[in-house]
Coordinates of C-alpha atoms in Angstrom, one line a residue:
Chain A
M591 CA 20.6 87.2 -48.9
D592 CA 22.0 90.5 -50.2
A593 CA 19.3 92.6 -48.7
V594 CA 20.1 91.0 -45.3
L595 CA 23.9 91.2 -45.5
E596 CA 24.0 94.8 -46.8
N597 CA 21.8 96.0 -44.0
L598 CA 23.1 93.8 -41.3
P599 CA 24.6 96.4 -39.0
Y600 CA 21.4 98.5 -39.3
L601 CA 19.2 95.4 -38.5
L602 CA 21.5 94.2 -35.7
G603 CA 21.4 97.7 -34.2
G604 CA 17.6 97.2 -34.0
F605 CA 18.1 93.9 -32.4
L606 CA 20.3 95.5 -29.8
T607 CA 17.3 97.8 -29.0
N608 CA 15.2 94.6 -28.4
L609 CA 17.8 93.3 -26.0
Q610 CA 18.1 96.6 -24.1
L611 CA 14.3 96.9 -23.8
A612 CA 14.1 93.2 -22.6
A613 CA 16.8 93.9 -20.1
F614 CA 14.9 96.9 -18.6
A615 CA 11.6 95.0 -18.8
L616 CA 13.0 92.0 -17.0
A617 CA 15.0 93.8 -14.3
G618 CA 12.1 96.2 -13.5
G619 CA 9.4 93.5 -14.0
I620 CA 11.1 91.0 -11.7
F621 CA 11.8 93.6 -9.1
L622 CA 8.3 95.1 -9.1
G623 CA 6.9 91.5 -9.6
T624 CA 8.5 90.4 -6.3
L625 CA 6.7 93.2 -4.5
V626 CA 3.5 92.4 -6.3
G627 CA 3.9 88.7 -5.4
L628 CA 4.3 89.7 -1.7
G629 CA 1.3 92.0 -2.0
R630 CA -0.8 89.2 -3.3
I631 CA -0.1 87.0 -0.3
S632 CA -0.4 89.9 2.2
K633 CA -2.9 89.7 5.0
R634 CA -3.3 93.4 5.0
P635 CA -6.5 94.3 3.0
W636 CA -5.1 97.8 2.1
V637 CA -2.2 96.1 0.4
Y638 CA -3.9 93.0 -1.0
Y639 CA -6.9 94.6 -2.7
P640 CA -5.2 97.4 -4.7
V641 CA -2.4 95.0 -5.8
T642 CA -5.0 92.4 -6.8
L643 CA -7.0 95.0 -8.7
Y644 CA -3.8 96.1 -10.6
V645 CA -2.9 92.5 -11.4
N646 CA -6.3 91.4 -12.6
F647 CA -6.8 94.6 -14.7
L648 CA -3.5 94.4 -16.6
R649 CA -3.6 90.6 -17.1
N650 CA -6.9 91.0 -18.9
I651 CA -5.8 93.5 -21.5
P652 CA -3.5 93.0 -24.4
L653 CA 0.1 94.2 -24.1
I654 CA -0.2 96.2 -27.3
L655 CA -2.9 98.4 -25.7
V656 CA -0.8 99.0 -22.6
I657 CA 2.0 100.2 -24.9
F658 CA -0.3 102.5 -26.9
W659 CA -1.9 103.7 -23.7
F660 CA 1.4 104.8 -22.1
F661 CA 2.6 106.4 -25.3
F662 CA -0.6 108.5 -25.9
V663 CA -1.9 109.1 -22.4
M664 CA 1.4 109.8 -20.5
P665 CA 2.0 113.0 -22.5
I666 CA -1.4 114.2 -21.5
L667 CA -0.8 113.4 -17.9
I668 CA 2.8 114.7 -17.6
G669 CA 2.6 117.4 -20.3
K670 CA 5.4 116.2 -22.6
T671 CA 6.1 113.5 -25.2
L672 CA 7.9 110.5 -24.0
D673 CA 10.8 109.0 -25.9
P674 CA 9.5 105.7 -27.4
F675 CA 12.1 103.6 -25.6
V676 CA 11.3 105.1 -22.2
S677 CA 7.5 104.8 -22.9
A678 CA 7.9 101.1 -24.0
A679 CA 10.2 100.3 -21.0
V680 CA 7.6 101.7 -18.6
S681 CA 4.8 99.8 -20.3
F682 CA 6.7 96.5 -20.2
V683 CA 7.8 96.9 -16.5
V684 CA 4.2 97.7 -15.4
F685 CA 2.7 94.9 -17.6
E686 CA 5.3 92.1 -16.9
A687 CA 5.4 92.8 -13.2
T688 CA 1.8 91.4 -13.0
Y689 CA 2.9 88.1 -14.6
F690 CA 6.1 87.8 -12.6
G691 CA 4.1 88.7 -9.5
E692 CA 1.8 85.7 -10.0
I693 CA 4.8 83.4 -10.5
F694 CA 6.2 84.6 -7.2
R695 CA 2.9 84.3 -5.4
A696 CA 2.5 80.7 -6.7
G697 CA 6.1 79.8 -5.7
F698 CA 5.6 81.0 -2.1
Q699 CA 2.1 79.5 -1.7
S700 CA 3.3 76.1 -2.9
I701 CA 5.3 75.7 0.3
S702 CA 3.2 74.0 3.0
K703 CA 2.6 75.7 6.3
D704 CA 3.7 72.6 8.1
L705 CA 7.1 72.7 6.3
V706 CA 7.6 76.1 7.7
S707 CA 6.4 75.0 11.1
A708 CA 8.9 72.1 10.9
A709 CA 11.7 74.5 10.3
Y710 CA 10.6 76.7 13.2
S711 CA 10.2 73.7 15.5
T712 CA 13.9 73.0 15.2
G713 CA 14.7 76.5 16.5
L714 CA 15.4 78.2 13.2
T715 CA 14.4 81.9 13.1
Y716 CA 12.2 83.5 10.4
R717 CA 15.3 84.8 8.6
Q718 CA 17.0 81.4 8.7
T719 CA 13.9 79.7 7.5
A720 CA 13.5 82.1 4.7
A721 CA 17.1 81.9 3.7
Y722 CA 17.6 78.1 3.8
I723 CA 14.1 76.7 3.2
L724 CA 11.5 79.2 1.7
V725 CA 13.5 81.0 -0.9
P726 CA 15.6 78.0 -2.2
I727 CA 12.5 75.9 -2.7
A728 CA 10.4 78.7 -4.2
V729 CA 13.2 79.7 -6.6
R730 CA 13.7 76.1 -7.7
R731 CA 10.0 75.8 -8.3
M732 CA 9.7 79.1 -10.1
L733 CA 12.8 79.0 -12.2
P734 CA 11.2 77.3 -15.3
S735 CA 8.2 79.7 -15.2
L736 CA 10.5 82.7 -14.7
I737 CA 12.6 81.7 -17.8
T738 CA 9.6 81.0 -19.9
Q739 CA 8.0 84.4 -19.0
S740 CA 11.4 86.1 -19.7
I741 CA 11.4 84.5 -23.2
I742 CA 7.9 85.7 -23.8
T743 CA 8.9 89.2 -22.6
F744 CA 11.8 89.2 -25.0
Q745 CA 9.6 88.2 -28.0
D746 CA 7.1 90.9 -27.0
T747 CA 9.6 93.6 -27.2
S748 CA 9.0 93.6 -31.0
L749 CA 5.5 95.0 -30.3
A750 CA 7.1 98.3 -29.4
Y751 CA 7.4 98.9 -33.2
V752 CA 3.8 100.2 -33.0
I753 CA 5.0 103.4 -31.3
G754 CA 7.9 103.9 -33.7
L755 CA 10.7 102.4 -31.6
Q756 CA 13.6 101.6 -33.9
E757 CA 13.8 97.9 -32.9
M758 CA 14.6 95.1 -35.3
V759 CA 11.1 94.5 -36.7
R760 CA 10.5 98.2 -37.2
R761 CA 13.9 98.4 -39.0
T762 CA 13.1 95.4 -41.1
T763 CA 9.9 97.0 -42.4
I764 CA 12.0 100.1 -43.3
V765 CA 14.6 98.0 -45.2
D766 CA 11.8 96.0 -46.8
G767 CA 10.2 99.2 -48.0
L768 CA 13.4 100.1 -49.9
E769 CA 14.7 96.7 -51.0
V770 CA 11.4 94.8 -51.4
R771 CA 12.9 91.5 -50.2
S772 CA 10.2 90.5 -47.7
V773 CA 10.9 86.8 -47.6
Q774 CA 14.6 87.0 -46.9
L775 CA 14.3 89.8 -44.5
Y776 CA 11.5 88.4 -42.3
T777 CA 13.0 84.9 -42.4
F778 CA 16.2 86.3 -41.1
V779 CA 14.4 88.1 -38.3
A780 CA 12.4 85.0 -37.4
I781 CA 15.6 82.9 -37.3
L782 CA 17.3 85.3 -35.0
F783 CA 14.4 85.4 -32.6
F784 CA 14.0 81.6 -32.8
V785 CA 17.7 80.9 -31.9
I786 CA 17.7 83.2 -28.9
C787 CA 14.3 81.9 -27.6
F788 CA 15.1 78.3 -28.4
V789 CA 18.3 78.4 -26.4
G790 CA 16.4 80.0 -23.6
S791 CA 13.7 77.4 -23.5
R792 CA 16.3 74.6 -23.5
I793 CA 17.9 76.3 -20.4
S794 CA 14.5 76.3 -18.8
L795 CA 13.9 72.7 -19.6
H796 CA 17.3 71.8 -18.1
Y797 CA 16.4 73.4 -14.8
E798 CA 13.0 71.7 -14.9
E799 CA 14.6 68.3 -15.3
K800 CA 17.1 69.1 -12.6
S801 CA 14.3 70.0 -10.1
R802 CA 12.3 67.0 -11.1
K803 CA 15.3 64.7 -10.4
A804 CA 15.6 66.4 -7.0
K805 CA 11.8 66.0 -6.6
V806 CA 11.2 69.5 -5.4
L807 CA 8.6 70.3 -8.0
Chain B
M1423 CA 8.2 70.3 32.1
I1424 CA 5.0 71.5 30.4
E1425 CA 2.1 73.2 32.2
I1426 CA -1.1 74.1 30.4
K1427 CA -3.4 76.2 32.4
N1428 CA -7.0 77.0 31.3
V1429 CA -6.0 77.5 27.7
S1430 CA -8.7 78.6 25.2
K1431 CA -8.3 79.4 21.6
W1432 CA -10.6 80.6 18.9
F1433 CA -10.4 80.6 15.1
G1434 CA -12.7 83.6 14.5
E1435 CA -16.0 82.5 16.1
F1436 CA -15.0 78.9 16.4
Q1437 CA -13.6 77.7 19.6
V1438 CA -10.8 75.1 19.1
L1439 CA -9.6 74.8 22.6
A1440 CA -11.8 75.2 25.7
D1441 CA -10.2 75.5 29.1
V1442 CA -7.5 72.9 28.6
N1443 CA -5.5 72.0 31.7
E1444 CA -2.6 69.5 31.7
V1445 CA 0.7 69.0 33.3
V1446 CA 3.4 66.9 31.7
Q1447 CA 6.3 65.9 34.1
R1448 CA 9.8 65.3 32.9
G1449 CA 10.0 61.8 31.6
Q1450 CA 6.3 61.3 31.3
K1451 CA 4.6 60.0 28.2
V1452 CA 1.2 61.4 27.4
V1453 CA -0.9 60.2 24.5
I1454 CA -3.7 62.4 23.2
C1455 CA -6.5 60.9 21.1
G1456 CA -9.8 62.1 19.9
P1457 CA -11.8 62.7 16.7
S1458 CA -10.4 65.0 14.0
G1459 CA -11.1 68.6 14.7
S1460 CA -11.0 68.1 18.4
G1461 CA -8.1 70.4 18.9
K1462 CA -5.3 67.8 19.5
S1463 CA -2.9 69.2 16.8
T1464 CA -3.7 72.7 17.7
L1465 CA -2.8 72.1 21.3
L1466 CA 0.7 70.8 20.2
R1467 CA 1.1 73.8 17.9
C1468 CA 0.2 76.1 20.8
I1469 CA 2.8 74.5 23.1
N1470 CA 5.4 75.1 20.5
G1471 CA 4.4 78.7 20.0
L1472 CA 3.4 78.0 16.4
E1473 CA -0.1 79.2 17.1
P1474 CA -1.3 81.9 19.5
Y1475 CA -3.9 81.2 22.1
Q1476 CA -6.3 83.8 23.5
K1477 CA -6.8 82.8 27.1
G1478 CA -4.8 80.9 29.8
E1479 CA -1.2 80.2 30.0
I1480 CA 1.4 77.6 28.8
V1481 CA 4.6 77.3 30.7
V1482 CA 7.5 75.2 29.2
D1483 CA 10.4 74.5 31.5
G1484 CA 9.6 77.4 33.7
V1485 CA 9.2 79.9 30.7
S1486 CA 5.7 81.3 30.0
L1487 CA 4.6 81.5 26.4
S1488 CA 2.2 84.3 27.4
D1489 CA 5.1 86.5 28.3
P1490 CA 5.8 88.8 25.3
K1491 CA 9.4 88.9 26.2
T1492 CA 9.8 85.1 25.7
N1493 CA 12.0 84.2 22.9
L1494 CA 10.0 81.6 21.0
Y1495 CA 12.9 80.5 18.9
K1496 CA 14.9 79.6 22.0
L1497 CA 12.0 77.9 23.5
R1498 CA 11.4 75.7 20.4
E1499 CA 14.9 74.3 20.7
K1500 CA 13.7 72.4 23.8
L1501 CA 10.8 70.9 22.0
G1502 CA 11.2 68.5 19.1
M1503 CA 8.3 68.1 16.8
V1504 CA 7.3 65.4 14.3
F1505 CA 4.5 66.0 11.8
Q1506 CA 2.0 63.9 10.1
R1507 CA 3.4 64.4 6.6
F1508 CA 7.1 64.3 7.7
E1509 CA 7.8 67.8 6.3
L1510 CA 11.4 67.1 5.4
Y1511 CA 13.2 69.8 3.4
P1512 CA 12.9 68.4 -0.2
H1513 CA 15.9 70.2 -1.6
M1514 CA 18.4 68.8 1.0
T1515 CA 19.9 65.4 1.5
V1516 CA 18.9 63.4 4.6
L1517 CA 22.2 64.4 6.3
R1518 CA 21.6 68.1 5.5
N1519 CA 18.1 67.9 6.9
I1520 CA 19.4 66.7 10.2
T1521 CA 22.5 69.0 10.4
L1522 CA 20.8 72.3 9.4
A1523 CA 19.5 73.4 12.7
P1524 CA 22.5 72.2 14.9
M1525 CA 24.8 74.1 12.5
K1526 CA 22.7 77.2 12.1
V1527 CA 21.1 77.5 15.6
R1528 CA 23.7 75.8 17.8
K1529 CA 26.6 76.9 15.6
K1530 CA 28.1 73.4 15.6
S1531 CA 30.9 72.7 13.2
R1532 CA 30.0 70.6 10.2
P1533 CA 32.0 67.5 11.2
E1534 CA 30.5 67.6 14.7
A1535 CA 27.0 68.0 13.4
E1536 CA 27.5 65.2 10.9
K1537 CA 28.9 62.8 13.4
K1538 CA 25.9 63.4 15.6
A1539 CA 23.5 63.0 12.6
M1540 CA 25.1 59.7 11.7
E1541 CA 24.6 58.4 15.2
L1542 CA 21.0 59.4 15.0
L1543 CA 20.5 57.7 11.7
E1544 CA 22.1 54.5 13.2
R1545 CA 19.6 54.8 16.0
V1546 CA 16.6 55.1 13.6
G1547 CA 18.0 52.3 11.5
I1548 CA 18.8 54.0 8.2
P1549 CA 22.5 55.1 8.2
D1550 CA 22.8 54.1 4.5
K1551 CA 20.3 56.8 3.5
A1552 CA 22.4 59.8 4.6
G1553 CA 23.1 60.9 1.1
A1554 CA 19.6 60.3 -0.3
Y1555 CA 17.0 63.0 -1.0
P1556 CA 13.7 62.7 0.9
A1557 CA 11.7 62.0 -2.2
N1558 CA 13.6 58.8 -2.7
L1559 CA 12.7 57.4 0.7
S1560 CA 9.6 55.5 1.7
G1561 CA 7.1 57.2 4.1
G1562 CA 8.4 55.2 7.0
Q1563 CA 12.0 56.1 6.3
Q1564 CA 11.1 59.8 5.9
Q1565 CA 9.3 59.8 9.2
R1566 CA 12.3 58.2 10.9
V1567 CA 14.5 60.9 9.4
A1568 CA 12.1 63.5 10.7
I1569 CA 12.5 62.0 14.2
A1570 CA 16.3 62.1 13.8
R1571 CA 16.1 65.7 12.7
A1572 CA 14.1 66.7 15.8
L1573 CA 16.4 64.7 18.1
A1574 CA 19.5 66.4 16.6
M1575 CA 18.6 69.5 18.7
E1576 CA 18.7 67.4 21.8
P1577 CA 15.2 68.4 22.9
A1578 CA 13.9 67.9 26.4
C1579 CA 10.5 66.8 25.1
M1580 CA 9.4 65.3 21.8
M1581 CA 5.9 66.1 20.4
F1582 CA 4.4 63.8 17.7
D1583 CA 1.4 65.0 15.7
E1584 CA -0.2 61.8 14.3
P1585 CA 3.2 60.4 13.2
T1586 CA 1.8 57.3 11.6
S1587 CA -1.5 58.3 10.1
A1588 CA 0.0 59.2 6.7
L1589 CA 1.9 55.9 6.4
D1590 CA 1.0 52.7 4.7
P1591 CA 0.2 50.0 7.2
E1592 CA 3.4 48.0 6.7
M1593 CA 5.5 51.0 7.6
I1594 CA 3.7 52.0 10.8
Q1595 CA 5.6 49.5 12.9
E1596 CA 9.1 50.7 12.0
V1597 CA 8.2 54.2 13.1
L1598 CA 6.4 53.0 16.3
E1599 CA 9.5 50.9 17.2
V1600 CA 11.7 54.0 17.1
M1601 CA 9.1 55.9 19.3
I1602 CA 8.9 53.0 21.8
G1603 CA 12.8 53.0 21.9
L1604 CA 12.7 56.7 22.7
A1605 CA 10.1 56.2 25.4
K1606 CA 12.2 53.5 27.1
E1607 CA 15.2 55.8 27.2
G1608 CA 13.2 58.1 29.3
M1609 CA 12.3 60.9 26.8
T1610 CA 9.4 63.1 27.8
M1611 CA 6.8 62.6 25.0
L1612 CA 3.5 64.1 24.0
V1613 CA 1.9 62.0 21.3
V1614 CA -1.2 62.7 19.3
T1615 CA -2.1 59.3 17.8
H1616 CA -4.8 56.7 17.3
E1617 CA -2.3 53.8 17.7
M1618 CA -3.9 52.3 20.7
G1619 CA -1.4 49.5 21.0
F1620 CA 1.3 52.2 21.3
A1621 CA -0.7 54.1 23.9
R1622 CA -1.2 50.9 26.0
E1623 CA 2.4 50.1 25.9
V1624 CA 4.1 53.4 26.7
A1625 CA 1.6 56.0 27.9
D1626 CA 1.6 57.1 31.5
E1627 CA -1.5 59.0 30.8
I1628 CA -4.1 58.9 28.0
I1629 CA -6.2 62.0 27.2
F1630 CA -9.3 62.0 25.2
M1631 CA -10.3 65.3 23.6
D1632 CA -13.5 66.3 21.9
A1633 CA -14.6 69.7 20.7
G1634 CA -11.6 71.4 22.2
R1635 CA -12.1 70.0 25.7
I1636 CA -10.3 67.2 27.6
V1637 CA -13.2 64.9 28.1
E1638 CA -11.5 62.1 29.9
R1639 CA -8.1 61.1 31.2
G1640 CA -6.8 57.8 32.4
R1641 CA -4.0 55.3 32.7
G1642 CA -3.3 52.5 30.2
D1643 CA -5.6 49.6 30.5
D1644 CA -8.0 51.4 32.8
F1645 CA -8.7 54.0 30.1
F1646 CA -9.6 51.3 27.6
K1647 CA -11.6 49.0 29.9
N1648 CA -13.5 51.5 31.9
P1649 CA -14.1 54.7 29.9
K1650 CA -16.3 57.0 32.0
S1651 CA -18.0 59.2 29.4
Q1652 CA -20.3 58.0 26.7
R1653 CA -18.3 60.1 24.1
T1654 CA -15.1 58.2 25.0
K1655 CA -16.9 54.9 24.8
D1656 CA -18.3 55.7 21.3
F1657 CA -14.9 56.8 20.1
L1658 CA -13.0 53.8 21.5
G1659 CA -15.8 51.6 20.1
Q1660 CA -15.1 52.9 16.6
I1661 CA -11.3 52.9 16.8
L1662 CA -10.9 49.5 18.4
K1663 CA -13.3 47.8 16.0

């Protein structure tokens, strides 16, 4: 355990970078994802087709390629080298938004047209129907998927080590290079990721159960 | 109360309504029947402003739906609607389902809205289900809540879109009884249904629709005994078998 304890502040500093990157990725990804979701149910072809192309393209290439691509291609396009954190954050937002967008699309599409008609037929306006019926039902149905995708995003932040970002996995390889304590070091990293993600998946399960009891799923 | 003048509607190339004319007087009960795809449900949705139509005019209580200045939300308050698959709000209790519109649209206070909701639940026979969620009710109970929800806005006319066709046979009667009760109280009703017993008992007029047209109209027994068109005869033959 010495190798872990002696380098704990350094390793946890890397973990903080994972958390920060995940925070940016989720905030940006969910925001952009909402717009993507709306674009995917849009009846306007000039919105629907470009958004659909973007979603289908990115969902069919590995994240690690998107990270590389932004890191190596952006400097050519904008003429200067990006900071690895900024580059990774942009890649994550652009990539995760396609996944969140599909979750939002499914959430809205799962609500039947007649349920909306029923709300309208009692005199509720579009805004009231969205506020009291559409959004509450969609969010309840989406919550487990949103949390699951958030956990995946968090795990994926470690991929940013490929462009030299000083996150925890990158720092662990550095410490391991000096101390040669691979088993302890990587076990520690694995446990840390496990604890965070396990707690997250339990929360997701809790909401799923709650929705199931209320039978909105 | 409701005037439908030469209304036609197309879904792309397909004509769903063709020159439909009909007048529903206050207090009148009109039953619409016909094969699926004949435009019955679409007609109800047009009257409620849930679907546009391309030709003709619909006037509800003196207000034309063709007028772009018409506030559809205001108009819908006068028309209650009950759907085939109940369409209760799954995330709200029965009580909340009924009080939502009176509180948000009519700005009633919660105690006032709940008092009215409980009266309505008494009327449809399930006051004990006020705190339950829709998923924990039987189909018949859900449809009765849906009727109570529509009545809570004190509509001048109630429209029913095949209210019993998604129900198990043993639950049809409890819903029909509520509807017959409403009819006896003098409610104006427009009912799409294949329940011919109900039609015989309450309808002032029965309309038979096919391929977007009103093929035949008649009163009670006369409609069943002496259908004029062959199409109506075939349809009644199948449904009364």
